[in-house]
Short mmCIF file of C-alpha atoms and ligand atoms in Angstrom, two decimals:
data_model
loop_
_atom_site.label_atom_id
_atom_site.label_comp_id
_atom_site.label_asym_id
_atom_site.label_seq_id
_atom_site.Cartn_x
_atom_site.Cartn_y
_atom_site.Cartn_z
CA UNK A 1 -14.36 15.25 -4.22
CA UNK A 2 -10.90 15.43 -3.48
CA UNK A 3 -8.75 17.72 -1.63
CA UNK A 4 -4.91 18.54 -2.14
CA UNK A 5 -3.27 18.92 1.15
CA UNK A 6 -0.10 20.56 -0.42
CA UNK A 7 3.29 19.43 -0.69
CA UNK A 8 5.60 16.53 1.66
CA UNK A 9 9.42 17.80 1.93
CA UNK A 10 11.42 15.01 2.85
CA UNK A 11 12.27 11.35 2.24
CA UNK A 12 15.08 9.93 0.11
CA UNK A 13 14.65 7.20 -2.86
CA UNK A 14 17.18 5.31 -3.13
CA UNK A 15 17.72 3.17 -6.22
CA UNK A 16 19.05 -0.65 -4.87
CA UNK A 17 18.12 -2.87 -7.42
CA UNK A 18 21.67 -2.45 -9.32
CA UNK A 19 23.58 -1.53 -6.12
CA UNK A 20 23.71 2.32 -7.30
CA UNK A 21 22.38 4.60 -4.26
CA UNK A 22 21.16 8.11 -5.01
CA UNK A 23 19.27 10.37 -3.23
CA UNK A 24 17.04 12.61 -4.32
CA UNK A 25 16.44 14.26 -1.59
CA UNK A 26 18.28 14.70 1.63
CA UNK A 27 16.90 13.48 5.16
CA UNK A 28 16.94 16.67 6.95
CA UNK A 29 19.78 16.88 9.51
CA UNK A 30 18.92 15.41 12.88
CA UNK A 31 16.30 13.73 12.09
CA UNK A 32 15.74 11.12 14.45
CA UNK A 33 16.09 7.87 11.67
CA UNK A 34 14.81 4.89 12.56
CA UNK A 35 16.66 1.92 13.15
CA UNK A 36 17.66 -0.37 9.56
CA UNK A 37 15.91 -3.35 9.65
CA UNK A 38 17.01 -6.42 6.32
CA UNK A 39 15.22 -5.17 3.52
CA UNK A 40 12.87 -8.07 2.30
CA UNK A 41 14.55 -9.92 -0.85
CA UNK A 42 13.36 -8.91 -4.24
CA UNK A 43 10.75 -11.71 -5.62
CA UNK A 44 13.19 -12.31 -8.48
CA UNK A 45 14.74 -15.69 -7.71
CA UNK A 46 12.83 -18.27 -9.68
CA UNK A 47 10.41 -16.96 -12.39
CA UNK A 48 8.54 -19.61 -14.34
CA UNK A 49 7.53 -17.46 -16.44
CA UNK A 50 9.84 -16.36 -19.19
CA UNK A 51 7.43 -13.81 -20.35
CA UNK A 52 6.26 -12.25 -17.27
CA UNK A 53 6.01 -8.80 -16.22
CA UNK A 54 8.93 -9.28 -13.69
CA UNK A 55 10.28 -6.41 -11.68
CA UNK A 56 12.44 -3.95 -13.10
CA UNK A 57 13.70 -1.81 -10.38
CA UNK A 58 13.13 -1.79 -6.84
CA UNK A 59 13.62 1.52 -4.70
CA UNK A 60 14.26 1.82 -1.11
CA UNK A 61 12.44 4.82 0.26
CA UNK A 62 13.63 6.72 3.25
CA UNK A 63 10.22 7.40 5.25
CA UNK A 64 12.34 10.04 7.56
CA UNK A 65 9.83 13.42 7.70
CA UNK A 66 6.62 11.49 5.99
CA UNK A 67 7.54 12.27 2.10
CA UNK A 68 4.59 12.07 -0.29
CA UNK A 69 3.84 9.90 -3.21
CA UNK A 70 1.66 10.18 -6.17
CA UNK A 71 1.42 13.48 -8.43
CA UNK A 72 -2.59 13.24 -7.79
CA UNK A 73 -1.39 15.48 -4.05
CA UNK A 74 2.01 15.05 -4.43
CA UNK A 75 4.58 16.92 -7.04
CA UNK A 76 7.73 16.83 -5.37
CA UNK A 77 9.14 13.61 -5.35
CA UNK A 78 8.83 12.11 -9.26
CA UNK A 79 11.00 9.25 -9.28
CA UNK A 80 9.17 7.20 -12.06
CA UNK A 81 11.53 7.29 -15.33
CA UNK A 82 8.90 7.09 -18.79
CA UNK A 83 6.69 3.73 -18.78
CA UNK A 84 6.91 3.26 -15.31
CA UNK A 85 4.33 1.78 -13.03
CA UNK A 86 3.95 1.28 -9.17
CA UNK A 87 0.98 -1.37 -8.48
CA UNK A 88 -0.87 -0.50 -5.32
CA UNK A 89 -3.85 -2.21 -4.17
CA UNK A 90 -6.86 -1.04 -1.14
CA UNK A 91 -9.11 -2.40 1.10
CA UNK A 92 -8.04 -6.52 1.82
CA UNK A 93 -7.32 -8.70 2.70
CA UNK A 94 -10.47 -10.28 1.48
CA UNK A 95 -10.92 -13.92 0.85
CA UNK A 96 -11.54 -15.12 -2.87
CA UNK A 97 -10.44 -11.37 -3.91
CA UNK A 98 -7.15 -10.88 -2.57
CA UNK A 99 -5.93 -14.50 -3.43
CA UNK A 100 -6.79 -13.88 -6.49
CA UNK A 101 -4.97 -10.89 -7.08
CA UNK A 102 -1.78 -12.72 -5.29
CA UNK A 103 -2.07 -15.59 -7.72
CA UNK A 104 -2.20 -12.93 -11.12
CA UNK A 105 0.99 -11.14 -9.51
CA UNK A 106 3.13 -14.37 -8.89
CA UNK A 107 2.43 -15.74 -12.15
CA UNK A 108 3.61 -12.29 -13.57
CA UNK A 109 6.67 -12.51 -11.40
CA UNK A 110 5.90 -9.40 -9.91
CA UNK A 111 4.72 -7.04 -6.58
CA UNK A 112 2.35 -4.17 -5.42
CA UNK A 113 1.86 -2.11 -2.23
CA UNK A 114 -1.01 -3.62 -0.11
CA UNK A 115 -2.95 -0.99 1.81
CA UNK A 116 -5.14 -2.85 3.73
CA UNK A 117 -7.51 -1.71 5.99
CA UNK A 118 -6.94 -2.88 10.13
CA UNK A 119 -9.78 -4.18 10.09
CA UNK A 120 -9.74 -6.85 7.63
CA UNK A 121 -6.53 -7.71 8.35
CA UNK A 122 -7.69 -8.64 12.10
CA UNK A 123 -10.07 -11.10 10.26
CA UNK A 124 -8.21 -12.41 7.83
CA UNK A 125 -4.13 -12.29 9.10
CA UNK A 126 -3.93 -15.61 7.34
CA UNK A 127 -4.29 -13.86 3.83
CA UNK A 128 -2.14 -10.85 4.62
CA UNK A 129 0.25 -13.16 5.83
CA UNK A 130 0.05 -14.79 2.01
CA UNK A 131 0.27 -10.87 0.71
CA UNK A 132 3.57 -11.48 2.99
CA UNK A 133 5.05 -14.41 1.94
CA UNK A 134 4.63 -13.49 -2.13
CA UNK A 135 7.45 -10.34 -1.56
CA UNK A 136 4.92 -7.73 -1.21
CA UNK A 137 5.26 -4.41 0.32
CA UNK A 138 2.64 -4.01 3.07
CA UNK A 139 1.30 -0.52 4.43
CA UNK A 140 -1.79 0.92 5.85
CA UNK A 141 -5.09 2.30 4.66
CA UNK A 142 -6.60 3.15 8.60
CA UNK A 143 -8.32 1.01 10.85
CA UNK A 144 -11.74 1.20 9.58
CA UNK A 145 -11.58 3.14 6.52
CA UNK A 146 -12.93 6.36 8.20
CA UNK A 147 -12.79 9.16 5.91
CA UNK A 148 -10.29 11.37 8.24
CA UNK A 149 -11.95 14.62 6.77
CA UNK A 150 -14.98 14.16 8.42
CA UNK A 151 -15.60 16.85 10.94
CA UNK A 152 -17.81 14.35 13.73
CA UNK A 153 -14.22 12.88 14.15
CA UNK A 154 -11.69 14.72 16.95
CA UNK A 155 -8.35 14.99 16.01
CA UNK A 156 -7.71 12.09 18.00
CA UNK A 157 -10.15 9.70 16.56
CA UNK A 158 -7.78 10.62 13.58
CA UNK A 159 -4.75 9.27 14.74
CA UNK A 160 -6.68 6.36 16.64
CA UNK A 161 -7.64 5.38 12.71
CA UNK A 162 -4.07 5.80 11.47
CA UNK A 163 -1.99 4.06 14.51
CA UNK A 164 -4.29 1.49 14.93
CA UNK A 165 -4.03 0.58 11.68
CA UNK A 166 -0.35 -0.27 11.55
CA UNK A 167 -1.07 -2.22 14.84
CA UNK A 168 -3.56 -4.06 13.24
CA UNK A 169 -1.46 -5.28 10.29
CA UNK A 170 1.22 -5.79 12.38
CA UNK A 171 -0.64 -7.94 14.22
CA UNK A 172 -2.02 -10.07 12.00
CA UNK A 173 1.66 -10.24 10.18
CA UNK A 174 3.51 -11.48 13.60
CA UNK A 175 6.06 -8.27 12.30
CA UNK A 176 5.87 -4.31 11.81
CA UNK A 177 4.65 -3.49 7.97
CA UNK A 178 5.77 -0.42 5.67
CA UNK A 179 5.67 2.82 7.33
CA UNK A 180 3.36 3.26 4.09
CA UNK A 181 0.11 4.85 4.73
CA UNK A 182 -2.49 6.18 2.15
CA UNK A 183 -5.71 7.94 3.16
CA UNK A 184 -9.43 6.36 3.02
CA UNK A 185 -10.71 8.23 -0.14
CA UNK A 186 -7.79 9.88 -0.86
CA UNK A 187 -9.00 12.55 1.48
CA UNK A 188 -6.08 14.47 3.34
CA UNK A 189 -6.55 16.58 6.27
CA UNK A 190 -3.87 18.68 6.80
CA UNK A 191 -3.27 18.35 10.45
CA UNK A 192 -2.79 14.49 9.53
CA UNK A 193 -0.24 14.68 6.62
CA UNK A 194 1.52 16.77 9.71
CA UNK A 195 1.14 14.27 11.88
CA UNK A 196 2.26 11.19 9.56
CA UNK A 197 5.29 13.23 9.18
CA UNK A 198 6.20 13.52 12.52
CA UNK A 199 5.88 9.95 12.54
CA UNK A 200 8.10 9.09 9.60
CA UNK A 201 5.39 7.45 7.70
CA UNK A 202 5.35 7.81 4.06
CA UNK A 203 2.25 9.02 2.17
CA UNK A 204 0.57 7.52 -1.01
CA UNK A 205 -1.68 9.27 -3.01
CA UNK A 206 -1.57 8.41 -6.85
CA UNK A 207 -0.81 8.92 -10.31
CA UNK A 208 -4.25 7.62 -11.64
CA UNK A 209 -6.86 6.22 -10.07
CA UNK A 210 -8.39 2.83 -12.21
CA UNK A 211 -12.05 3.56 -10.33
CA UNK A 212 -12.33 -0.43 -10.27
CA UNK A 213 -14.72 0.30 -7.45
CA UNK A 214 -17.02 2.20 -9.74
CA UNK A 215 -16.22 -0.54 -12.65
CA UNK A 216 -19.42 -2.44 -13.83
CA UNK A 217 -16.58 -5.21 -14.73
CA UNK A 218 -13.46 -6.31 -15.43
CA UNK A 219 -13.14 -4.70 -18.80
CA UNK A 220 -14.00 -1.87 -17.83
CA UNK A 221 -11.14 -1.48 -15.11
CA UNK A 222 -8.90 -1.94 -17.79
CA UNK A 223 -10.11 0.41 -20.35
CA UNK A 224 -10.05 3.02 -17.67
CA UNK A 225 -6.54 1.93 -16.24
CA UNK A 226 -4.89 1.79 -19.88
CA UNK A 227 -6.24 5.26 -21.28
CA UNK A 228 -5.20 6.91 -18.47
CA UNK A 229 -1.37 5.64 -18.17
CA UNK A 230 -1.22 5.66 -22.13
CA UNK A 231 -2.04 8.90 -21.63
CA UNK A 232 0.45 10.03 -18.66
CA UNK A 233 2.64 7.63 -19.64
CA UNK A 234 3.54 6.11 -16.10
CA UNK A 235 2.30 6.56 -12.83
CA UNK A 236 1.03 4.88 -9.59
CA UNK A 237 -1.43 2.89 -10.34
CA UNK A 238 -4.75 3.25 -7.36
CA UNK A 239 -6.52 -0.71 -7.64
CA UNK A 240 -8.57 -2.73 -4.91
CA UNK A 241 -7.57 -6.29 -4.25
CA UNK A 242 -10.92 -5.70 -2.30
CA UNK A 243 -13.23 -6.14 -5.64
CA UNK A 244 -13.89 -8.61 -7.81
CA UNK A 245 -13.99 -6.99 -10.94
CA UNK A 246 -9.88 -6.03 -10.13
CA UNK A 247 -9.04 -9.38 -9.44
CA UNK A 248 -10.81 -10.64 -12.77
CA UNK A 249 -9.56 -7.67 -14.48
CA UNK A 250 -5.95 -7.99 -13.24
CA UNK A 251 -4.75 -11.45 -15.70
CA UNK A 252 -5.70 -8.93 -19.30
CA UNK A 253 -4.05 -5.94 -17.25
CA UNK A 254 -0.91 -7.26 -16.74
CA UNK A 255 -0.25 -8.57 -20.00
CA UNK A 256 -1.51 -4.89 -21.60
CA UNK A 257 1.11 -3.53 -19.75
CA UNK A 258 3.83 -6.13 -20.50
CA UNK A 259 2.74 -5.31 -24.78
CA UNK A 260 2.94 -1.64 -23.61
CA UNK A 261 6.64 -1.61 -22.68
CA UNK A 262 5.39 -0.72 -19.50
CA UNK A 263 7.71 -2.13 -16.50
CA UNK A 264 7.12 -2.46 -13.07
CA UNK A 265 8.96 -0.42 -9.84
CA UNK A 266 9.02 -2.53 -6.15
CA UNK A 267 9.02 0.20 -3.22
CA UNK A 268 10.13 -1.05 -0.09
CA UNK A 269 11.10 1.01 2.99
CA UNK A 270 14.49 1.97 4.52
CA UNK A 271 13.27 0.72 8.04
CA UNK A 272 9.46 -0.99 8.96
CA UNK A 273 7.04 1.41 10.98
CA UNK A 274 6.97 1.99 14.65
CA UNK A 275 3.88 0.70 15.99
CA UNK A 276 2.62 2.49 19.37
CA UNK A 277 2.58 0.05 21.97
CA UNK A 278 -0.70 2.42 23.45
CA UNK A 279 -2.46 0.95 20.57
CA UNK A 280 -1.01 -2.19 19.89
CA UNK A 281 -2.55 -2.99 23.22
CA UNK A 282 -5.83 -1.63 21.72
CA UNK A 283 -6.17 -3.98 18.92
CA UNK A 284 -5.56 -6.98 21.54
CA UNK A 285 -8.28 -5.40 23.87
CA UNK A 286 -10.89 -3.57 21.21
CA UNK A 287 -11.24 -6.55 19.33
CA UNK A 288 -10.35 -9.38 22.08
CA UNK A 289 -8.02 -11.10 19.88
CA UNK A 290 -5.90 -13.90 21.79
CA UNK A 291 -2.55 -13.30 21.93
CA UNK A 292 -0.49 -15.37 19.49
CA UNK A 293 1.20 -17.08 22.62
CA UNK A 294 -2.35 -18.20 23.71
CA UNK A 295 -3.05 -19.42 19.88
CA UNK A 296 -2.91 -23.40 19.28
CA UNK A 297 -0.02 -23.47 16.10
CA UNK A 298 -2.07 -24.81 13.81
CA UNK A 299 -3.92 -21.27 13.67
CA UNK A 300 -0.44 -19.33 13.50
CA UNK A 301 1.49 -21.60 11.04
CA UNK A 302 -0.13 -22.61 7.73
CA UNK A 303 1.88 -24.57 4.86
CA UNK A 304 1.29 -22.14 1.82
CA UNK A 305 3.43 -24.02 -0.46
CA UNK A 306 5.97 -26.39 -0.14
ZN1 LIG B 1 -9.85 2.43 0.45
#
C-alpha cells in the first residue's frame, strides 16, 4: 500500500539542452541556494548508434525547498511534454545486474537516475563508479532500504537512513551525487518529505511503476511498462537495475520505446547534495571502510575503457 504525502512547493526546471532557461517555478526568496557546481556533460558526444534512443532534452532541476517528482505523490511540477520518459532505476549497484543495464543504456545512447541503496554502493563503489562514468545522474534510495513508515523507527533512525545514504554514495563515488532522493517503497512519511526539504533534496516518486520486481520475466516487465505509458502517454518510468528480469528486459524496452515515438528526458541537478560530515564519518566508522588515502591505487583507479 501506498501513501500520498501531499504536495512539494518549490524547485525550478530549467530547460538547458538548447540553451533556453525557464522556470517553472520560482526558488522562494532567501532561500539559502547552494553553491553551482559544472553540470556533468550530456552523454551526446559520440553515438555509434545511428538509431538509438539518444537523449532528447536534458533539464537542470533546482533542488532549493525539496520539490517533488512523479504524479504517483506528486502533481505540481509536470514538466514532461506528450511521449516523454524519465528512466529511473532502484536498488544497485549489483554486479551482473547493473552492468548490464549500463551496457543496454550506452548502446541506446542514453541515461537514467540511479537510486541506489548506501549499502550496496559501500560494496560495490567500483560499479557505481561505472553508473558514473556512462553520464548518469546518481541519487539516493536510503542506506538500507528501511521502509521510513515503519513506526519501530525514531524520527532519527529516519534521517540516519536518508543522510547516510548520500554519504554512502558519495563515498563510494570519490564526489557528492544528486541531491535526488526517492523513498524505499515509495512510502512517504510526512515529517521526512519536511525534512528533505529543508535539506534541498529533491523527491522522486513516479509516473508508473513497471513492478519488474514482481515480474516472473523479462517480458513481462515490458508488457507491464508499455501498457501503462501507452496508456498515460509519458511519465517516469520506476525500474530496478537490481533484478535480472530488468536488465534482460531492458534491450526489447528500449527499442519499444524508440518505435513508440517515445523520447528520453536527462535530469541533472543545479548543484550536487550536501553530505553531513556527522555521517560521512559514520559510513567510514559503521562499516570500517579504509579511507581512500589508506587504499593501494589499484583498488581506487580501474581502466573502464580506453
Ligand atoms: Zn527500492
Amino acid at each position: 500500500m501506498r501513501i500520498a504525502a501531499g504536495l512539494i512547493f518549490a524547485g525550478a526546471v530549467s530547460l538547458c539542452a538548447s540553451g533556453v532557461a525557464w522556470s517553472q517555478t520560482p526558488a522562494p526568496k532567501g532561500a539559502a541556494v547552494p553553491q553551482a557546481a559544472p553540470a556533468p556533460a550530456p552523454a551526446k558526444a559520440a553515438c555509434a548508434n545511428p538509431n538509438a534512443l539518444g537523449i532528447a532534452r536534458v533539464v537542470e532541476i533546482d533542488t532549493t525547498g525539496g520539490p517533488g517528482f512523479g504524479f504517483e505523490h506528486f502533481k505540481q511540477l509536470d514538466f514532461l511534454r506528450d511521449h516523454e520518459v524519465v528512466l529511473t532505476f532502484d536498488d544497485g549497484p549489483w554486479p551482473l545486474n547493473t552492468p548490464s543495464v549500463l551496457k543496454t543504456l550506452a548502446e541506446e545512447c542514453t541515461t537514467g537516475i540511479f537510486f541506489p541503496i548506501g549499502k550496496h554502493s559501500t560494496y560495490y563503489p567500483e560499479i557505481l563508479k561505472q553508473v558514473a562514468a556512462a553520464g548518469h545522474t546518481i541519487g539516493s534510495h536510503t542506506w538500507s532500504h528501511a521502509t521510513l513508515t515503519n513506526k519501530k523507527l525514531t524520527e532519527d533512525q529516519r534521517k540516519e537512513e536518508i543522510e547516510k545514504g548520500f554519504s554512502a554514495v558519495k563515498w563510494a563515488l570519490g564526489t557528492s551525487p544528486s541531491p535526488f532522493f526517492r523513498f524505499p517503497a515509495l512510502q512517504h512519511p510526512p515529517e521526512m518529505v519536511t525534512y528533505l526539504g529543508t535539506r534541498n533534496i529533491a523527491m522522486f516518486s513516479c509516473d508508473l511503476d513497471s513492478f519488474d520486481f514482481k515480474a516472473r520475466n523479462a517480458q513481462q516487465v515490458i508488457d507491464v511498462t508499455m501498457k501503462k505509458l501507452d496508456k498515460l502517454g509519458k511519465g517516469i518510468i520506476l525500474m530496478h537495475d537490481f533484478h535480472k528480469h530488468t536488465a534482460e528486459a531492458l534491450p526489447e524496452l528500449m527499442h519499444r520505446l524508440k518505435a513508440g515515438g517515445y523520447k528520453v528526458v536527462k535530469m541533472i541537478p543545479k548543484a550536487p547534495v550536501q553530505t553531513l560530515p556527522q555521517y560521512d564519518d559514520e559510513v567510514l566508522k559503521d562499516t570500517k571502510l579504509p579511507t581512500v588515502s589508506s587504499r593501494p591505487v589499484s583498488s581506487v583507479v580501474q581502466t573502464i575503457s580506453e
